[in-house]
PDB file of C-alpha atoms and ligand atoms in Angstrom:
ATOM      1  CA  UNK I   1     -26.818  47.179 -20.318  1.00 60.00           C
ATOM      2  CA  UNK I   2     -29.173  49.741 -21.844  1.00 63.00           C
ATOM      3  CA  UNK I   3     -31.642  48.201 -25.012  1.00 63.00           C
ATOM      4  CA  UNK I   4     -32.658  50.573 -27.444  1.00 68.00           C
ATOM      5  CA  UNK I   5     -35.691  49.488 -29.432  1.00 77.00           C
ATOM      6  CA  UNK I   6     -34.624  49.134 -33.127  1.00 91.00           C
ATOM      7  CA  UNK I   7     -36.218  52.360 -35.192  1.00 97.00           C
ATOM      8  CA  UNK I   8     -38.074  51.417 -38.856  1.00 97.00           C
ATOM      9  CA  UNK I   9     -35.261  53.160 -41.271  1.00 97.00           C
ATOM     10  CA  UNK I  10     -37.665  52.950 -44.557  1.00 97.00           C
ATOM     11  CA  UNK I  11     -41.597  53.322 -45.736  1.00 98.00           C
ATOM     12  CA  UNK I  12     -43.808  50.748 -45.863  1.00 98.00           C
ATOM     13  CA  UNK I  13     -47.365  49.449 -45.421  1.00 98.00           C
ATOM     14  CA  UNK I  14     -46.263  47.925 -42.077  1.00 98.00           C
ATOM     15  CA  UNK I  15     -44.255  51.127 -40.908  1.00 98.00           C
ATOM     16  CA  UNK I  16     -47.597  53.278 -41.588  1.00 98.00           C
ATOM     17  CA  UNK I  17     -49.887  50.935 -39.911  1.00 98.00           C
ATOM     18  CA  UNK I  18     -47.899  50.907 -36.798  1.00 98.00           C
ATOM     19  CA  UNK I  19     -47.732  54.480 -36.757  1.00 98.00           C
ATOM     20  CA  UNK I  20     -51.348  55.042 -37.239  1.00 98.00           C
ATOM     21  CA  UNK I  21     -52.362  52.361 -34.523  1.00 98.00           C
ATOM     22  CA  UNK I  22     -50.031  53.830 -31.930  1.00 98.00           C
ATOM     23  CA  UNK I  23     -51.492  57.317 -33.298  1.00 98.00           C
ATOM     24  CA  UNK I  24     -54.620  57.063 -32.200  1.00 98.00           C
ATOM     25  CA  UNK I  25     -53.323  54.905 -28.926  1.00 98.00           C
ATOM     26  CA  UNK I  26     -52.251  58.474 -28.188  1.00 98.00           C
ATOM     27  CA  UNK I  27     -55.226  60.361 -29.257  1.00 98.00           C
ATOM     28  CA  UNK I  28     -58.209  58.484 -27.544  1.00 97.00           C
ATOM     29  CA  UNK I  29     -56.377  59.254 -24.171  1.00 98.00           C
ATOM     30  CA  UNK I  30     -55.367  62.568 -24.880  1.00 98.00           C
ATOM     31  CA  UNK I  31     -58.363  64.962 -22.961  1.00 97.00           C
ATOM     32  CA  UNK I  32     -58.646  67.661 -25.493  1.00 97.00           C
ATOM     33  CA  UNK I  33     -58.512  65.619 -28.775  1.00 98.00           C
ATOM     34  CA  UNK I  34     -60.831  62.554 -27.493  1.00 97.00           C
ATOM     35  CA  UNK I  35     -64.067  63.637 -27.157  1.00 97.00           C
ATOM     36  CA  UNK I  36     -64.116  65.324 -30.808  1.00 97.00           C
ATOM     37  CA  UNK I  37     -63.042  61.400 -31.871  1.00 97.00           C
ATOM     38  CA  UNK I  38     -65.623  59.765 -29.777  1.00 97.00           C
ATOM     39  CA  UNK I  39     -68.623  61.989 -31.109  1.00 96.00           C
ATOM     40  CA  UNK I  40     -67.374  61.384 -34.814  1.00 96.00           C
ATOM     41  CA  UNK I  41     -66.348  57.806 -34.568  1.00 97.00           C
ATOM     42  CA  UNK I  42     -68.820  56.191 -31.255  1.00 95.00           C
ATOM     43  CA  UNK I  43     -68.850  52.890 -32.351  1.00 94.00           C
ATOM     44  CA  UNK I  44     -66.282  50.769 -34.477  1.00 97.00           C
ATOM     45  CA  UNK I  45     -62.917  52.041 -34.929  1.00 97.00           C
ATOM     46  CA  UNK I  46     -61.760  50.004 -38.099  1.00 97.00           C
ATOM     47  CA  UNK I  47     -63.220  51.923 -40.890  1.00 97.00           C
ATOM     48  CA  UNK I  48     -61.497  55.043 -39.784  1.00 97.00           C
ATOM     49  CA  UNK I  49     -58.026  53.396 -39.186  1.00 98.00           C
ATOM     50  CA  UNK I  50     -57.845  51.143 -42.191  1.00 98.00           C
ATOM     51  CA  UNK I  51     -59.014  55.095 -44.129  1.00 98.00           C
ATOM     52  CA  UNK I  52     -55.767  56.471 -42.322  1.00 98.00           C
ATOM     53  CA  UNK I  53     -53.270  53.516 -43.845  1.00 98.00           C
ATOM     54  CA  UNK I  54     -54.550  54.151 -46.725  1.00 98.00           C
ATOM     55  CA  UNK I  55     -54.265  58.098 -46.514  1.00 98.00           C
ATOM     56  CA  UNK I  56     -50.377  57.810 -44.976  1.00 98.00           C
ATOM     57  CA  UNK I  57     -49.788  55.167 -48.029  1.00 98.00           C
ATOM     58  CA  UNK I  58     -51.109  57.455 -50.430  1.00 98.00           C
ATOM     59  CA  UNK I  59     -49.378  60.690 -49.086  1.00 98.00           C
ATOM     60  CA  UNK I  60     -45.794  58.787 -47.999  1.00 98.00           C
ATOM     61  CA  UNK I  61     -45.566  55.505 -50.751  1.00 98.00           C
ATOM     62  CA  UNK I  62     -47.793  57.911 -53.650  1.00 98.00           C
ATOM     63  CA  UNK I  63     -50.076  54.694 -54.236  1.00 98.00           C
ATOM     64  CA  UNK I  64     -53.519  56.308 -54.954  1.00 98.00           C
ATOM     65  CA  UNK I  65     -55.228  54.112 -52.130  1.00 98.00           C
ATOM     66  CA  UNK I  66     -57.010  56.695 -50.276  1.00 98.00           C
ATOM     67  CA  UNK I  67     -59.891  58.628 -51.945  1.00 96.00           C
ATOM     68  CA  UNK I  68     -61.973  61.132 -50.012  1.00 96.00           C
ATOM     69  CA  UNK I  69     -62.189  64.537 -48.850  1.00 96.00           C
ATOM     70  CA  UNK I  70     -60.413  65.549 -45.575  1.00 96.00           C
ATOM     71  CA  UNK I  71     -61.372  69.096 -45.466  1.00 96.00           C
ATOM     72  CA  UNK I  72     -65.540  68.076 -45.559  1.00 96.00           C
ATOM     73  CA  UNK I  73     -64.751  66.028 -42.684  1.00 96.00           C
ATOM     74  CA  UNK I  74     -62.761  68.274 -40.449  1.00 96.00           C
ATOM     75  CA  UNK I  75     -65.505  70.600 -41.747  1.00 93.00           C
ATOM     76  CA  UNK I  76     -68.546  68.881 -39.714  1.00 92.00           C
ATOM     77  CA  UNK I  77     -66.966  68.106 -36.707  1.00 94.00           C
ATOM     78  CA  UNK I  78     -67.683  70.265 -33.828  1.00 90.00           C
ATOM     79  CA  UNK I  79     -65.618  71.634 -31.521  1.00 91.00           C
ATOM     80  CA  UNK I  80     -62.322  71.629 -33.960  1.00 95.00           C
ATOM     81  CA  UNK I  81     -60.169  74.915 -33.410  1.00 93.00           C
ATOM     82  CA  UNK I  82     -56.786  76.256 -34.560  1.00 92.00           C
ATOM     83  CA  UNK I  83     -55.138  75.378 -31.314  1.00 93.00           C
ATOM     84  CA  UNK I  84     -56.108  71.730 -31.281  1.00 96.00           C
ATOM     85  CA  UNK I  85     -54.139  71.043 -34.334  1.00 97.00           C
ATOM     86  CA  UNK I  86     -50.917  72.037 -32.592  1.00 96.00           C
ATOM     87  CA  UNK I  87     -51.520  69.001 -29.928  1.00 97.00           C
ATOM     88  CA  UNK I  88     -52.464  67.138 -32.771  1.00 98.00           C
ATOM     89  CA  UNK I  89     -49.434  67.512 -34.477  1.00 98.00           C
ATOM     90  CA  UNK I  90     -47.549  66.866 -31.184  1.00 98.00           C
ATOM     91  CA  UNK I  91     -48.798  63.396 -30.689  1.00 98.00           C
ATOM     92  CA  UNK I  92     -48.004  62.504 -34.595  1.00 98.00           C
ATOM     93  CA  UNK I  93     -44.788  63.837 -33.964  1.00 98.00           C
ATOM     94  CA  UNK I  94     -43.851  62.023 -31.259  1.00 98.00           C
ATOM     95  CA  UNK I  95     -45.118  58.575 -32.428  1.00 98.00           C
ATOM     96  CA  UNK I  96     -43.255  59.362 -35.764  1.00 98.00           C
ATOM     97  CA  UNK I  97     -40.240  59.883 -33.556  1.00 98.00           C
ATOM     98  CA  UNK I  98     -40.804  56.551 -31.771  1.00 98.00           C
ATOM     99  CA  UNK I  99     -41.149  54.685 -34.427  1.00 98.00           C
ATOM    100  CA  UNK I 100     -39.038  55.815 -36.971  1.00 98.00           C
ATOM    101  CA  UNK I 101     -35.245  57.056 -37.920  1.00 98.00           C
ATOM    102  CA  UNK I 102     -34.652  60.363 -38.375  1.00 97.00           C
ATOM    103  CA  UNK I 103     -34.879  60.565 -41.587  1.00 97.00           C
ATOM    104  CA  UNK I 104     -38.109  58.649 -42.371  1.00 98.00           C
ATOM    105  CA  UNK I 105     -40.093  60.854 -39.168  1.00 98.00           C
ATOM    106  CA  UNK I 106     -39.185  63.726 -40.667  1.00 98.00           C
ATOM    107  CA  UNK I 107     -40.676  63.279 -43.798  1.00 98.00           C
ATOM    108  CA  UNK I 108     -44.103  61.942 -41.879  1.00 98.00           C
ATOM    109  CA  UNK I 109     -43.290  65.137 -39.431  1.00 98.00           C
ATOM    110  CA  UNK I 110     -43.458  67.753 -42.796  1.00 98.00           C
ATOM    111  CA  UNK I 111     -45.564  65.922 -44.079  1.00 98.00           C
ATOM    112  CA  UNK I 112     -48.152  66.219 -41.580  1.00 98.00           C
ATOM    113  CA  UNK I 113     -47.034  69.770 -40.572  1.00 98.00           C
ATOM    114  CA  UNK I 114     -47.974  70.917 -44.555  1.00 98.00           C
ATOM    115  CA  UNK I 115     -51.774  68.910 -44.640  1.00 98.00           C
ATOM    116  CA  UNK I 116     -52.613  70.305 -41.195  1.00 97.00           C
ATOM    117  CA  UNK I 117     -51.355  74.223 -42.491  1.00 96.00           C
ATOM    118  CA  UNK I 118     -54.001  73.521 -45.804  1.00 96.00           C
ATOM    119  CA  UNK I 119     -56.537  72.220 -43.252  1.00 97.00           C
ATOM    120  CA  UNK I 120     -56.606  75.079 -41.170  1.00 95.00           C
ATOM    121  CA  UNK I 121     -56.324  77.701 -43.960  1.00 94.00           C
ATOM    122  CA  UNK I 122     -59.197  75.924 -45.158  1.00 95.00           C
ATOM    123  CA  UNK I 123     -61.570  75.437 -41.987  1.00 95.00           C
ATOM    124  CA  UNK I 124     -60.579  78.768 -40.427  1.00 93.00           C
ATOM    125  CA  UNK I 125     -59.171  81.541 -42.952  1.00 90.00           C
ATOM    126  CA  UNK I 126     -61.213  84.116 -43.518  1.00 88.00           C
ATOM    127  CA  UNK I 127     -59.725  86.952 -45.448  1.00 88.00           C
ATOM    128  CA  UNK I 128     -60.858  90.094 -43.021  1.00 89.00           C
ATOM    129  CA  UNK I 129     -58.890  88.325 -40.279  1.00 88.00           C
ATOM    130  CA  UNK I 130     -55.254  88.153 -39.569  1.00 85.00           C
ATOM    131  CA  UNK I 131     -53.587  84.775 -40.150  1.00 82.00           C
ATOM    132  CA  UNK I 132     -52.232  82.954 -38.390  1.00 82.00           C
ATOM    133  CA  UNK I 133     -55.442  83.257 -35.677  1.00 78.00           C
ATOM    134  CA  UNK I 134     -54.619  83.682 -32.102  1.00 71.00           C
ATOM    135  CA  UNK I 135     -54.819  80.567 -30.691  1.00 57.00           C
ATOM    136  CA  UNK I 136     -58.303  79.991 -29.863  1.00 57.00           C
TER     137      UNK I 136
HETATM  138  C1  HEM D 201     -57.359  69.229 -34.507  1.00 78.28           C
HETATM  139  C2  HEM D 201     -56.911  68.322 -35.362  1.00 78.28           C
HETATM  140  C3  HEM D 201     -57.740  67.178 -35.890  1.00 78.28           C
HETATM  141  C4  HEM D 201     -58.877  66.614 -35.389  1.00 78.28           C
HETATM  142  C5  HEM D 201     -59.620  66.960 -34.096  1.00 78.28           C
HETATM  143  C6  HEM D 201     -59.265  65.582 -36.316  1.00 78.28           C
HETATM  144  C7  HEM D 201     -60.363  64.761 -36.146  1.00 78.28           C
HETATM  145  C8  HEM D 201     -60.797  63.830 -37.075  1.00 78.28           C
HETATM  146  C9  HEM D 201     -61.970  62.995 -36.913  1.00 78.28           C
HETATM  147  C10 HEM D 201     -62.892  62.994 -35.690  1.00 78.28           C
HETATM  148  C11 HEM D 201     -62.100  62.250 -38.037  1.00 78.28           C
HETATM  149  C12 HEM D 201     -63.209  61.237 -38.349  1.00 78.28           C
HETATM  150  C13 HEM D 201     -64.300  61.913 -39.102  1.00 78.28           C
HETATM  151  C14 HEM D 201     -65.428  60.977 -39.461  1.00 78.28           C
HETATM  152  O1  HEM D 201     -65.185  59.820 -39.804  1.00 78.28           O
HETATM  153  O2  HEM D 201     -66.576  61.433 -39.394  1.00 78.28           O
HETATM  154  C15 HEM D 201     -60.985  62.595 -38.898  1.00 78.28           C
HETATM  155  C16 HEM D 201     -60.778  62.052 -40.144  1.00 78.28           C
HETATM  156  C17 HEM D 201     -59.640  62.257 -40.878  1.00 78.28           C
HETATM  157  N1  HEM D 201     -58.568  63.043 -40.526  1.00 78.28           N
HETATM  158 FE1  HEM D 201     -58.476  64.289 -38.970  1.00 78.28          FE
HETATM  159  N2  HEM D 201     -58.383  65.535 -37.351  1.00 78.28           N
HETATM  160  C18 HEM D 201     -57.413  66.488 -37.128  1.00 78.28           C
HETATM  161  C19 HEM D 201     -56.318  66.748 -37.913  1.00 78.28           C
HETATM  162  C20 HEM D 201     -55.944  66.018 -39.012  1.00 78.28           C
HETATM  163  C21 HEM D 201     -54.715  66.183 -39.745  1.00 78.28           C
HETATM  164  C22 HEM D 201     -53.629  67.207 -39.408  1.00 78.28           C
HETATM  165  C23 HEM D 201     -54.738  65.266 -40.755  1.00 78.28           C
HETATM  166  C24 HEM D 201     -53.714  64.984 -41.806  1.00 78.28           C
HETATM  167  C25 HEM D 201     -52.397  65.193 -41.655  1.00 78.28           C
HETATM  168  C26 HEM D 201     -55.987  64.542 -40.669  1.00 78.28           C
HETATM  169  C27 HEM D 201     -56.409  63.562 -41.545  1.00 78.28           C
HETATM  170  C28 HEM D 201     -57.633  62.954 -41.517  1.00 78.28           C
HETATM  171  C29 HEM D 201     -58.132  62.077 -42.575  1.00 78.28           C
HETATM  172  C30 HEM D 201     -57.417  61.708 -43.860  1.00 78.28           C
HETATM  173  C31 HEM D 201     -59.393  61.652 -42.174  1.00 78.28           C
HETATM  174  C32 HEM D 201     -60.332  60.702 -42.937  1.00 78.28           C
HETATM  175  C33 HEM D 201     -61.315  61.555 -43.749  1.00 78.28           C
HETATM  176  C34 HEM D 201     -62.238  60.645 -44.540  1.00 78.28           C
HETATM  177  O3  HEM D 201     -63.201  60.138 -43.959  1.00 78.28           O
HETATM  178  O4  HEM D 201     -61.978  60.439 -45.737  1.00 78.28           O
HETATM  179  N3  HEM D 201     -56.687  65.015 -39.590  1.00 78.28           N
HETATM  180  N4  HEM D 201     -60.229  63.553 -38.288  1.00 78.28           N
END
């Protein structure tokens, strides 16, 4: 007999922090995307998760809990390019997909897809070059 793990059909606080812990799971082994994390966060990891619940609960349950400005920080962290966001938004995907029905990881999915598009226009569009950039 085959057991299929039960998928999270709705949004919650719970839903988003299990997504966001098995997130960066992914990410800190992930070769590309790990070193840019351990420069920017080299000690204690709690600050920046408990900052992502509250992002995903502000952009998926509209509560208001995160304030700050995403596009400073992307902005003074070396090494980020176009290209990376792609395997970014793999990983998300795919934990969205673990965790989550259809319909609930594809909201995270466009979600996520839409923030990173307004964080690239805004760390790498420059008007005299074409857009999308080749991936660099
Ligand atoms: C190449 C892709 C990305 C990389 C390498 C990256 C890396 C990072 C790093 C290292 C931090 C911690 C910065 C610090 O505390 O100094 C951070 C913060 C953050 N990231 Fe990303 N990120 C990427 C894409 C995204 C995307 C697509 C989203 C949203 C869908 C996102 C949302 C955030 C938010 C909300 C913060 C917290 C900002 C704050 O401190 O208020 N990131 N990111």
């Amino acid at each position: 007999m085959t057991t299929m793990a039960v998928k999270i059909d709705h949004v919650s606080e719970d839903g988003i922090r299990q997504l966001v812990d098995a997130f960066y799971v992914k990410v800190r082994q992930d070769v590309e995307l790990a070193p840019i994390f351990a420069r920017a966060i080299p000690g204690d990891w709690g600050p920046h998760l408990d900052k992502m619940y509250a992002f995903w609960s502000s952009v998926m349950l509209t509560t208001g809990r995160y304030k700050g400005n995403p596009l400073a920080k992307h902005f003074a962290l070396p090494g980020v390019r176009p290209a990376l966001f792609e395997r970014w938004l793999a990983l998300f995907n795919e934990t969205a997909e673990e965790l989550f029905d259809d319909d609930i990881s594809v909201e995270f999915r466009a979600k996520a897809a839409r923030i990173a598009e307004s964080l690239k226009l805004g760390l790498f569009y420059r008007p005299d070059r074409p857009w999308p950039p080749e991936a660099v």
